[in-house]
């Protein structure tokens, strides 16, 4: 009798435990996110992006200031580019609309602070997360009247910035080049650096790094080629603030010249065979 009573007490304790457990599960806090793997140096995740060894899905978070969302067609061309050069076929895109930070221009620190504040996509299991910020403000040091502008930059292994307002202004100056042309080429160029091009994590198979424009390709017509900006563009590419370094500040001149050099209607600019060779050597398609 005593024993069965004890058993009853014990069993009700178990039920209470189970009950409270399932209850706490419903109210479970979101699990702690480890952001560190997404906050490394440009090119550090090249193999993880190119191959399916550690991650077989990619999540692209497109954060954009209200009114500065990229064209739908651009994102289609961009994901096609990813499917073409990487083994990632499972690609998800999510949009995050943000208020304007109300800045006249953006420094690398401000861009990094905005990412820390707003980014929601981080690696999770076999999903690799990328964050792309479409800004309404230009890059610090731009001079539109002189044509010295930056259209995009990479500063970490899984994040980049696209200066959307600058891209729209550039495209509006040339009736034969659309916003999508400039957006796509800029996105793909910057993503080329996340692939580890040129010599940023994917070692060149044959030497084709431009000595005058480090981390860019020396093959004329290649998407990864950069032209030096007169008036300090070259030194800008190695600017370093508080350990933050932009491995590429892509100039508007480079992009427009590359697009104008293409005579085809679609202005498709692509990687040359040397860049493709480097990607394949590091797990790409
Ligand atoms: Zn570049
Ligand atoms: Zn190249």
CSV table of C-alpha atoms and ligand atoms in Angstrom, one decimal:
chain,number,residue,atom,x,y,z
A,1,UNK,CA,0.0,0.0,0.0
A,2,UNK,CA,2.8,2.3,1.0
A,3,UNK,CA,4.7,1.3,-2.0
A,4,UNK,CA,1.9,1.9,-4.5
A,5,UNK,CA,1.2,5.3,-2.9
A,6,UNK,CA,4.9,6.2,-3.4
A,7,UNK,CA,4.6,5.0,-7.0
A,8,UNK,CA,1.6,7.2,-7.5
A,9,UNK,CA,3.4,10.2,-6.1
A,10,UNK,CA,6.5,9.4,-8.3
A,11,UNK,CA,4.3,9.0,-11.4
A,12,UNK,CA,2.5,12.3,-10.9
A,13,UNK,CA,6.0,13.9,-10.5
A,14,UNK,CA,6.9,12.4,-13.8
A,15,UNK,CA,3.8,13.8,-15.4
A,16,UNK,CA,4.4,17.2,-14.0
A,17,UNK,CA,7.9,17.1,-15.3
A,18,UNK,CA,6.8,16.0,-18.8
A,19,UNK,CA,4.1,18.7,-18.7
A,20,UNK,CA,6.4,21.4,-17.7
A,21,UNK,CA,8.9,20.2,-20.2
A,22,UNK,CA,6.5,20.4,-23.2
A,23,UNK,CA,5.3,23.7,-21.8
A,24,UNK,CA,8.8,25.2,-21.7
A,25,UNK,CA,9.4,23.8,-25.2
A,26,UNK,CA,6.5,25.9,-26.6
A,27,UNK,CA,7.9,29.0,-25.0
A,28,UNK,CA,11.5,28.1,-26.0
A,29,UNK,CA,13.7,31.0,-26.7
A,30,UNK,CA,15.2,31.2,-30.2
A,31,UNK,CA,18.5,29.2,-30.1
A,32,UNK,CA,21.7,31.1,-29.7
A,33,UNK,CA,23.1,32.0,-33.1
A,34,UNK,CA,26.8,31.6,-33.6
A,35,UNK,CA,27.6,34.6,-35.9
A,36,UNK,CA,31.4,34.1,-36.0
A,37,UNK,CA,31.5,31.8,-39.0
A,38,UNK,CA,29.8,34.5,-41.1
A,39,UNK,CA,32.1,37.3,-40.0
A,40,UNK,CA,35.4,36.1,-41.4
A,41,UNK,CA,37.6,37.6,-44.1
A,42,UNK,CA,36.6,37.9,-47.8
A,43,UNK,CA,37.3,34.6,-49.6
A,44,UNK,CA,37.4,32.5,-46.4
A,45,UNK,CA,34.2,30.7,-47.4
A,46,UNK,CA,35.1,30.2,-51.0
A,47,UNK,CA,35.1,26.4,-50.9
A,48,UNK,CA,32.0,26.3,-48.8
A,49,UNK,CA,30.2,28.5,-51.4
A,50,UNK,CA,31.5,26.6,-54.4
A,51,UNK,CA,31.2,23.0,-53.2
A,52,UNK,CA,28.5,21.0,-51.4
A,53,UNK,CA,30.9,19.4,-49.0
A,54,UNK,CA,30.0,21.4,-45.8
A,55,UNK,CA,26.8,23.2,-47.0
A,56,UNK,CA,24.4,22.0,-49.7
A,57,UNK,CA,21.9,25.0,-49.5
A,58,UNK,CA,22.5,28.7,-49.8
A,59,UNK,CA,20.3,31.4,-48.3
A,60,UNK,CA,20.7,34.9,-49.7
A,61,UNK,CA,19.3,37.7,-47.5
A,62,UNK,CA,18.7,40.8,-49.6
A,63,UNK,CA,18.5,43.7,-47.2
A,64,UNK,CA,17.4,46.9,-49.0
A,65,UNK,CA,16.5,50.4,-48.0
A,66,UNK,CA,12.8,51.0,-48.9
A,67,UNK,CA,12.6,51.9,-52.5
A,68,UNK,CA,16.0,50.4,-53.4
A,69,UNK,CA,15.2,46.8,-53.9
A,70,UNK,CA,17.0,45.3,-56.8
A,71,UNK,CA,15.2,44.3,-60.0
A,72,UNK,CA,13.6,40.9,-60.0
A,73,UNK,CA,15.4,40.1,-63.3
A,74,UNK,CA,18.7,40.9,-61.6
A,75,UNK,CA,18.1,38.4,-58.9
A,76,UNK,CA,17.2,35.7,-61.5
A,77,UNK,CA,20.4,36.4,-63.4
A,78,UNK,CA,22.4,36.4,-60.1
A,79,UNK,CA,21.0,33.0,-58.9
A,80,UNK,CA,21.6,31.6,-62.5
A,81,UNK,CA,25.2,32.7,-62.1
A,82,UNK,CA,25.5,30.9,-58.7
A,83,UNK,CA,24.0,27.7,-60.3
A,84,UNK,CA,26.4,27.9,-63.2
A,85,UNK,CA,29.6,28.2,-61.2
A,86,UNK,CA,28.9,26.4,-57.9
A,87,UNK,CA,27.4,23.0,-57.0
A,88,UNK,CA,24.7,24.8,-54.9
A,89,UNK,CA,21.4,24.2,-56.7
A,90,UNK,CA,19.2,24.7,-53.6
A,91,UNK,CA,19.2,28.5,-53.4
A,92,UNK,CA,16.7,30.6,-51.4
A,93,UNK,CA,16.4,34.3,-51.5
A,94,UNK,CA,14.7,36.4,-48.7
A,95,UNK,CA,14.1,40.1,-48.7
A,96,UNK,CA,14.5,42.4,-45.7
A,97,UNK,CA,13.2,45.9,-46.2
A,98,UNK,CA,14.9,48.5,-44.0
A,99,UNK,CA,14.5,52.1,-43.2
A,100,UNK,CA,17.1,54.5,-44.6
A,101,UNK,CA,20.0,55.1,-42.2
A,102,UNK,CA,19.8,58.8,-43.3
A,103,UNK,CA,23.5,59.1,-44.1
A,104,UNK,CA,25.0,61.3,-46.7
A,105,UNK,CA,27.6,58.6,-47.4
A,106,UNK,CA,28.6,55.3,-45.9
A,107,UNK,CA,31.9,54.3,-44.3
A,108,UNK,CA,32.9,50.7,-44.0
A,109,UNK,CA,32.4,50.9,-40.2
A,110,UNK,CA,28.8,52.2,-40.7
A,111,UNK,CA,28.1,49.4,-43.3
A,112,UNK,CA,29.4,46.8,-40.8
A,113,UNK,CA,27.4,48.3,-37.9
A,114,UNK,CA,24.3,48.2,-40.1
A,115,UNK,CA,24.9,44.6,-40.9
A,116,UNK,CA,25.4,43.7,-37.2
A,117,UNK,CA,22.1,45.5,-36.4
A,118,UNK,CA,20.0,44.2,-39.2
A,119,UNK,CA,21.2,40.9,-40.5
A,120,UNK,CA,19.0,37.9,-39.7
A,121,UNK,CA,20.5,35.2,-41.9
A,122,UNK,CA,23.4,33.2,-40.5
A,123,UNK,CA,24.7,29.7,-41.2
A,124,UNK,CA,22.4,27.0,-39.9
A,125,UNK,CA,23.2,23.3,-40.3
A,126,UNK,CA,23.9,22.6,-43.9
A,127,UNK,CA,22.6,26.1,-45.0
A,128,UNK,CA,25.2,28.8,-45.8
A,129,UNK,CA,23.9,32.3,-45.4
A,130,UNK,CA,24.9,35.4,-47.4
A,131,UNK,CA,23.9,39.0,-46.6
A,132,UNK,CA,23.7,41.7,-49.3
A,133,UNK,CA,22.9,45.3,-48.4
A,134,UNK,CA,21.4,47.5,-51.1
A,135,UNK,CA,22.1,51.1,-49.9
A,136,UNK,CA,20.5,54.4,-50.7
A,137,UNK,CA,23.6,56.3,-49.8
A,138,UNK,CA,26.9,56.4,-51.8
A,139,UNK,CA,30.3,55.2,-50.6
A,140,UNK,CA,32.4,57.6,-48.6
A,141,UNK,CA,34.8,59.5,-51.0
A,142,UNK,CA,32.6,59.2,-54.1
A,143,UNK,CA,32.6,62.1,-56.6
A,144,UNK,CA,29.8,61.7,-59.0
A,145,UNK,CA,30.7,64.9,-61.0
A,146,UNK,CA,34.2,63.4,-61.6
A,147,UNK,CA,32.7,60.0,-62.3
A,148,UNK,CA,34.6,58.5,-59.4
A,149,UNK,CA,32.0,56.3,-57.8
A,150,UNK,CA,31.9,52.9,-56.1
A,151,UNK,CA,29.1,50.5,-57.2
A,152,UNK,CA,29.8,47.7,-54.8
A,153,UNK,CA,32.3,46.3,-52.2
A,154,UNK,CA,33.1,43.2,-50.3
A,155,UNK,CA,34.4,43.3,-46.8
A,156,UNK,CA,33.7,39.8,-45.3
A,157,UNK,CA,33.3,36.1,-46.3
A,158,UNK,CA,29.5,36.2,-46.5
A,159,UNK,CA,28.5,39.8,-46.9
A,160,UNK,CA,28.7,42.6,-49.4
A,161,UNK,CA,27.3,46.0,-50.2
A,162,UNK,CA,25.7,47.3,-53.4
A,163,UNK,CA,25.4,51.0,-53.8
A,164,UNK,CA,22.0,50.8,-55.4
A,165,UNK,CA,21.4,54.6,-55.7
A,166,UNK,CA,24.7,55.0,-57.5
A,167,UNK,CA,24.0,52.2,-59.8
A,168,UNK,CA,20.6,53.8,-60.8
A,169,UNK,CA,22.3,57.1,-61.4
A,170,UNK,CA,25.0,55.5,-63.6
A,171,UNK,CA,22.4,53.5,-65.6
A,172,UNK,CA,20.3,56.6,-66.2
A,173,UNK,CA,23.3,58.3,-67.8
A,174,UNK,CA,23.5,55.7,-70.6
A,175,UNK,CA,20.3,54.9,-72.5
A,176,UNK,CA,21.7,51.6,-73.8
A,177,UNK,CA,22.5,50.2,-70.4
A,178,UNK,CA,19.8,49.2,-68.0
A,179,UNK,CA,19.7,49.1,-64.2
A,180,UNK,CA,19.6,45.3,-64.4
A,181,UNK,CA,22.8,45.3,-66.5
A,182,UNK,CA,24.7,47.2,-63.9
A,183,UNK,CA,23.1,45.5,-60.9
A,184,UNK,CA,23.8,42.0,-62.3
A,185,UNK,CA,27.4,42.7,-63.3
A,186,UNK,CA,28.1,44.4,-59.9
A,187,UNK,CA,26.5,41.6,-57.9
A,188,UNK,CA,28.3,38.9,-59.9
A,189,UNK,CA,31.7,40.6,-59.7
A,190,UNK,CA,31.5,41.0,-56.0
A,191,UNK,CA,30.3,37.5,-55.6
A,192,UNK,CA,33.3,36.4,-57.6
A,193,UNK,CA,35.4,37.7,-54.7
A,194,UNK,CA,33.4,35.6,-52.3
A,195,UNK,CA,34.2,32.7,-54.6
A,196,UNK,CA,37.8,33.5,-53.7
A,197,UNK,CA,38.7,35.3,-57.0
A,198,UNK,CA,41.3,36.6,-57.7
A,199,UNK,CA,43.7,35.1,-55.2
A,200,UNK,CA,41.4,35.8,-52.2
A,201,UNK,CA,41.0,32.2,-51.1
A,202,UNK,CA,41.0,30.5,-54.5
A,203,UNK,CA,44.6,30.2,-55.5
A,204,UNK,CA,45.1,31.1,-59.2
A,205,UNK,CA,45.9,28.0,-61.2
A,206,UNK,CA,47.8,30.1,-63.7
A,207,UNK,CA,49.0,33.5,-62.7
A,208,UNK,CA,46.5,36.1,-63.9
A,209,UNK,CA,46.2,38.5,-60.9
A,210,UNK,CA,46.6,42.1,-62.1
A,211,UNK,CA,49.7,43.6,-60.5
A,212,UNK,CA,48.2,47.1,-60.7
A,213,UNK,CA,44.8,46.2,-59.3
A,214,UNK,CA,45.4,43.5,-56.6
A,215,UNK,CA,42.7,40.7,-56.3
A,216,UNK,CA,41.5,41.4,-59.8
A,217,UNK,CA,42.0,39.6,-63.1
A,218,UNK,CA,44.3,40.8,-65.8
A,219,UNK,CA,42.3,39.3,-68.7
A,220,UNK,CA,40.6,42.0,-70.8
A,221,UNK,CA,36.8,41.6,-70.9
A,222,UNK,CA,36.7,39.4,-67.8
A,223,UNK,CA,34.0,40.2,-65.2
A,224,UNK,CA,36.8,40.2,-62.5
A,225,UNK,CA,38.9,42.9,-64.2
A,226,UNK,CA,39.1,46.3,-62.5
A,227,UNK,CA,40.3,49.5,-63.8
A,228,UNK,CA,42.1,51.9,-61.5
A,229,UNK,CA,40.3,55.0,-60.6
A,230,UNK,CA,42.3,58.1,-61.0
A,231,UNK,CA,42.5,60.1,-57.8
A,232,UNK,CA,43.0,57.5,-55.2
A,233,UNK,CA,40.9,54.6,-56.4
A,234,UNK,CA,43.8,52.2,-56.1
A,235,UNK,CA,44.6,53.0,-52.5
A,236,UNK,CA,41.0,52.8,-51.6
A,237,UNK,CA,40.9,49.1,-52.4
A,238,UNK,CA,43.2,48.4,-49.5
A,239,UNK,CA,41.6,50.8,-47.0
A,240,UNK,CA,41.6,49.3,-43.5
A,241,UNK,CA,39.6,50.6,-40.5
A,242,UNK,CA,39.6,48.8,-37.2
A,243,UNK,CA,40.5,45.5,-38.8
A,244,UNK,CA,37.7,45.8,-41.4
A,245,UNK,CA,39.1,45.7,-44.9
A,246,UNK,CA,37.3,46.1,-48.2
A,247,UNK,CA,39.0,43.7,-50.6
A,248,UNK,CA,37.3,45.4,-53.5
A,249,UNK,CA,35.7,48.8,-54.1
A,250,UNK,CA,34.4,48.4,-57.6
A,251,UNK,CA,34.4,51.6,-59.5
A,252,UNK,CA,31.6,52.7,-61.7
A,253,UNK,CA,34.0,53.5,-64.5
A,254,UNK,CA,35.2,49.9,-64.6
A,255,UNK,CA,31.6,48.6,-64.7
A,256,UNK,CA,30.4,51.0,-67.3
A,257,UNK,CA,33.4,50.4,-69.6
A,258,UNK,CA,33.0,46.6,-69.2
A,259,UNK,CA,29.3,46.9,-70.1
A,260,UNK,CA,29.9,49.2,-73.0
A,261,UNK,CA,32.5,46.9,-74.4
A,262,UNK,CA,29.9,44.2,-74.9
A,263,UNK,CA,28.2,44.6,-78.2
A,264,UNK,CA,25.5,42.1,-77.6
A,265,UNK,CA,22.1,43.3,-76.6
A,266,UNK,CA,22.0,41.6,-73.2
A,267,UNK,CA,25.4,43.0,-72.1
A,268,UNK,CA,26.2,39.7,-70.4
A,269,UNK,CA,29.6,40.0,-68.8
A,270,UNK,CA,31.1,36.8,-67.6
A,271,UNK,CA,34.2,35.2,-66.1
A,272,UNK,CA,37.1,34.3,-68.4
A,273,UNK,CA,38.6,30.9,-68.6
A,274,UNK,CA,41.4,31.6,-66.1
A,275,UNK,CA,38.9,32.6,-63.4
A,276,UNK,CA,36.7,29.6,-64.2
A,277,UNK,CA,39.8,27.4,-63.8
A,278,UNK,CA,40.5,28.8,-60.3
A,279,UNK,CA,36.9,28.1,-59.2
A,280,UNK,CA,37.0,24.5,-60.4
A,281,UNK,CA,40.3,24.0,-58.6
A,282,UNK,CA,38.6,25.1,-55.4
A,283,UNK,CA,35.5,22.9,-55.6
A,284,UNK,CA,33.4,24.9,-58.1
A,285,UNK,CA,31.5,23.7,-61.1
B,1,LIG,ZN1,36.5,43.5,-57.4
B,2,LIG,ZN1,39.3,36.5,-65.0
